[in-house]
Amino acid sequence: MRLLFLGDIVGRPGRTVVCDALPGLIKRYGLDFVVINGENAAGGFGITEAILNDLIDAGADCVTLGNHSFDQKDALVFIERHDRLIRPLNYPKGTPGKGATLLKAKSGADVLVVNAMGRVFMTELDCPFRAVDNEISACALKHGADAILIDFHAEATSEKQALGLFLDGRVSLVVGTHTHTPTADARILSSGTAYMSDAGMCGDYNSVLGMDPDEPINRFLTRIPRGRYEPAVGPGTISGFAVDIDDKTGLAVNAGPLRLGPHLEPAVPAFWSGA
Ligand SMILES: [Fe+2]
Ligand SMILES: [Fe+2]
């Protein structure tokens, strides 16, 4: 099975580049399942139902969230009626929506997608390690799910690496989100789990994390807010994680970055392009 994960979509540049390019990528590379982090899709803060539907129409099988899950308050309501939208599972009990979902891939395989949030330099939530462990124990690889994808929304690479190794051999892939900056460590861990500390963002990289740089620079210089954070408006670049999974084991056989757009050095994994 061939799987693509795309990092946080930031504002209109991110939405536009993903909605324009994704249908072609699915066709060209025969993708079976696509997951996108959408926590910054609506003007950098949260997601609307219309944007969610646009991403699903473009080919997203599942949309994950993070610390910005509920910046658009409507999400507290519409998340309840969408199977394909999940938020971090270690939010307090009673939080609307769910943190994991089992979906069918185009190949017919059952894919469990789990979204969790880290606690280092972030809001204190329940322990993400125990929360994910509980979830995948209830729906284990080859005993409920043919593939398991973990989006770990976290700041610290130490916490991300620890979760990757904690889950190695028990899930198909662990990919980090939240920093909006792709890391160069995409690989397959020793027991077969594909791992990348951060998928990067889909957005305008001529920015600070997708935002127009003026206000972030102002706040670092003066500590006095002068305006709102607004997404940068230049063309977007796609950044994500491409993984092939062995249908028999549910573990990864190929893993590498996918980057397309004007800002970053382009990367299409050779195992997809045949190059
Ligand atoms: Fe984000
Ligand atoms: Fe985030």
XYZ file of C-alpha atoms and ligand atoms in Angstrom:
277
model
C 0.000 0.000 0.000
C 1.165 3.439 -0.932
C 0.600 6.214 1.546
C 1.180 9.969 1.574
C 1.155 12.218 4.617
C 1.184 16.009 4.141
C 2.265 18.406 6.901
C 0.245 21.291 8.321
C -1.615 23.237 5.652
C -1.182 26.953 6.369
C -3.772 29.358 4.982
C -4.728 29.887 1.366
C -1.280 29.189 -0.181
C -1.274 25.767 1.501
C -4.863 24.973 0.580
C -4.393 26.062 -3.012
C -1.225 24.079 -3.660
C -2.637 20.939 -2.033
C -6.037 21.116 -3.751
C -4.348 21.798 -7.114
C -1.654 19.129 -6.869
C -3.144 16.297 -4.823
C -5.514 14.766 -7.419
C -2.583 14.534 -9.866
C -0.258 13.024 -7.251
C -2.824 10.377 -6.327
C -3.228 9.411 -9.957
C 0.414 9.603 -10.971
C 1.805 7.594 -8.069
C -1.215 5.342 -7.476
C -1.680 6.479 -3.884
C -3.963 4.298 -1.751
C -4.344 6.590 1.236
C -3.665 10.271 1.972
C -3.613 11.996 5.366
C -3.200 15.752 5.786
C -2.712 17.834 8.903
C -5.229 20.667 8.601
C -4.831 22.532 11.891
C -3.755 25.809 10.236
C -5.847 25.582 7.082
C -8.254 28.443 7.917
C -6.172 31.635 7.840
C -3.510 29.885 9.908
C -5.884 29.046 12.759
C -8.002 25.912 12.768
C -10.213 24.517 10.059
C -13.714 25.219 8.725
C -16.144 22.610 7.469
C -15.982 24.038 3.932
C -12.181 23.687 3.915
C -12.410 20.157 5.289
C -14.789 19.247 2.478
C -12.453 20.811 -0.105
C -9.539 18.704 1.193
C -11.637 15.539 1.103
C -12.793 16.386 -2.431
C -9.140 16.843 -3.450
C -8.369 13.314 -2.223
C -7.614 13.467 1.506
C -8.805 10.277 3.196
C -8.244 11.720 6.659
C -7.473 15.161 8.131
C -5.663 15.462 11.458
C -5.367 18.450 13.790
C -3.253 19.723 16.702
C -3.068 22.576 19.185
C -5.126 24.748 16.793
C -7.921 22.146 16.463
C -10.656 24.373 17.799
C -9.463 27.887 16.873
C -12.530 27.954 14.598
C -15.239 27.346 17.187
C -17.552 25.672 14.651
C -15.102 22.771 14.645
C -16.365 21.839 18.128
C -19.657 20.974 16.433
C -18.842 19.725 12.942
C -16.005 17.442 14.095
C -18.746 15.235 15.572
C -20.269 14.495 12.184
C -17.084 13.771 10.210
C -15.412 10.351 10.294
C -12.432 11.704 8.397
C -11.512 14.517 10.802
C -9.703 13.720 14.051
C -8.058 15.775 16.807
C -5.327 14.735 19.280
C -6.601 11.818 21.335
C -4.962 12.933 24.569
C -7.179 16.021 24.996
C -9.213 15.915 28.247
C -12.121 13.497 28.455
C -15.277 15.047 27.014
C -13.503 17.001 24.249
C -15.630 16.878 21.076
C -14.514 14.588 18.273
C -12.195 11.618 18.471
C -8.486 10.983 18.312
C -8.446 7.913 16.096
C -10.408 6.610 13.151
C -10.428 3.399 11.101
C -10.881 4.077 7.386
C -10.791 2.073 4.153
C -7.928 2.701 1.753
C -8.468 2.479 -2.015
C -6.802 -0.949 -1.854
C -9.543 -2.107 0.550
C -7.156 -2.180 3.513
C -8.297 -0.911 6.914
C -6.108 2.007 7.995
C -6.104 3.231 11.585
C -5.122 6.896 11.830
C -4.204 8.229 15.262
C -3.492 11.866 16.148
C -1.666 12.650 19.397
C -0.096 15.790 20.830
C 3.215 16.156 22.644
C 3.658 17.785 26.053
C 7.163 19.271 25.836
C 6.936 23.068 25.294
C 3.194 22.598 24.715
C -0.056 22.545 26.662
C -0.122 19.759 29.241
C -2.463 17.031 28.064
C -2.805 13.376 29.064
C 0.281 11.232 28.399
C 0.508 10.738 24.618
C 2.577 7.565 24.979
C -0.056 5.791 27.092
C -2.926 7.196 25.016
C -1.473 5.882 21.738
C -0.488 2.590 23.377
C -4.113 2.055 24.525
C -5.442 2.877 21.074
C -3.170 0.541 19.145
C -3.627 -2.236 21.704
C -7.379 -2.083 21.020
C -6.837 -2.147 17.242
C -3.460 -3.746 16.638
C -1.610 -4.139 13.362
C -2.979 -7.222 11.576
C -5.570 -7.711 14.343
C -7.960 -4.940 13.402
C -5.900 -2.669 11.175
C -3.866 -3.442 8.042
C -1.878 -0.247 8.516
C -1.524 2.243 11.368
C -0.472 5.866 10.887
C 0.419 8.099 13.836
C 0.494 11.904 13.448
C 2.417 13.102 16.519
C 1.845 16.833 16.822
C 4.741 17.981 18.963
C 7.432 20.623 19.346
C 10.414 18.647 20.646
C 12.281 16.215 18.402
C 13.274 14.247 21.532
C 9.644 13.504 22.333
C 8.952 12.609 18.707
C 11.928 10.248 18.449
C 10.960 8.635 21.742
C 7.429 7.953 20.509
C 8.764 6.608 17.217
C 11.009 4.106 18.998
C 8.300 3.287 21.566
C 5.999 2.280 18.689
C 8.627 0.749 16.372
C 7.344 -2.499 14.892
C 3.803 -1.931 16.151
C 2.657 0.776 13.696
C 3.287 1.460 10.018
C 4.506 4.994 10.456
C 5.054 7.774 12.953
C 5.271 11.259 11.486
C 5.687 14.522 13.353
C 3.805 17.743 12.691
C 3.559 21.213 14.303
C 6.984 22.765 13.683
C 6.143 23.539 10.030
C 9.742 22.717 9.154
C 10.648 19.444 7.420
C 13.369 17.383 9.057
C 15.991 15.408 7.118
C 15.593 12.193 9.101
C 12.974 10.250 7.124
C 13.818 6.562 7.482
C 12.596 3.131 8.500
C 13.352 2.247 12.125
C 14.919 -1.125 12.947
C 11.644 -2.974 13.561
C 9.908 -1.627 10.456
C 8.115 1.590 11.392
C 8.601 4.503 8.990
C 9.620 7.648 10.853
C 10.101 11.366 10.171
C 10.415 13.896 12.996
C 8.452 16.543 11.106
C 6.704 16.475 7.745
C 7.049 20.246 7.329
C 4.149 22.423 6.176
C 2.163 22.974 3.040
C 2.306 26.735 2.644
C 4.427 29.736 1.719
C 7.928 29.137 3.126
C 8.843 32.789 2.502
C 7.421 33.396 5.976
C 7.756 32.551 9.652
C 6.024 29.151 9.925
C 3.677 30.173 7.119
C 2.871 33.599 8.554
C 3.787 36.940 7.024
C 7.127 37.708 8.751
C 6.454 41.346 9.789
C 4.433 40.644 12.934
C 6.549 37.698 14.194
C 9.726 39.789 13.760
C 8.050 42.745 15.490
C 7.070 40.603 18.463
C 10.557 39.120 18.810
C 12.035 42.638 18.711
C 9.579 44.552 20.897
C 7.398 41.991 22.749
C 4.464 44.257 21.903
C 1.813 42.901 19.500
C 1.182 45.398 16.703
C -1.286 43.365 14.708
C -2.588 39.894 14.005
C -0.614 37.013 12.603
C -1.631 36.752 8.960
C -0.645 33.959 6.591
C 1.950 34.850 3.968
C 0.332 35.121 0.558
C 2.967 33.840 -1.872
C 2.743 30.539 -3.719
C 2.723 27.429 -1.570
C 5.089 24.481 -1.380
C 3.946 20.970 -0.466
C 5.940 19.028 2.110
C 5.211 15.558 3.344
C 6.222 11.961 3.932
C 5.891 9.203 1.312
C 5.685 5.633 2.556
C 5.130 2.227 0.976
C 3.753 -0.436 3.281
C 4.025 -4.214 2.950
C 0.432 -5.467 2.749
C 1.330 -8.676 4.601
C 3.049 -7.158 7.626
C 1.650 -3.614 7.689
C 5.215 -2.358 8.161
C 7.134 0.038 5.935
C 9.268 -1.027 2.999
C 10.077 2.441 1.617
C 10.046 5.885 3.222
C 11.180 9.310 2.090
C 10.269 12.996 1.923
C 8.035 14.491 -0.745
C 8.512 18.190 -1.481
C 7.071 20.107 -4.413
C 7.005 23.860 -4.901
C 9.093 26.976 -5.343
C 10.847 27.171 -1.948
C 12.455 23.883 -0.969
C 14.692 21.591 -2.928
C 12.223 19.315 -4.733
C 12.063 15.742 -3.501
C 10.131 12.895 -5.036
C 11.240 9.535 -3.657
C 12.911 7.333 -6.260
C 10.722 4.438 -5.122
C 7.746 6.398 -6.460
C 9.185 8.089 -9.501
C 11.232 5.112 -10.648
C 14.180 7.510 -11.103
Fe 0.652 23.765 12.652
Fe 0.523 23.040 15.905
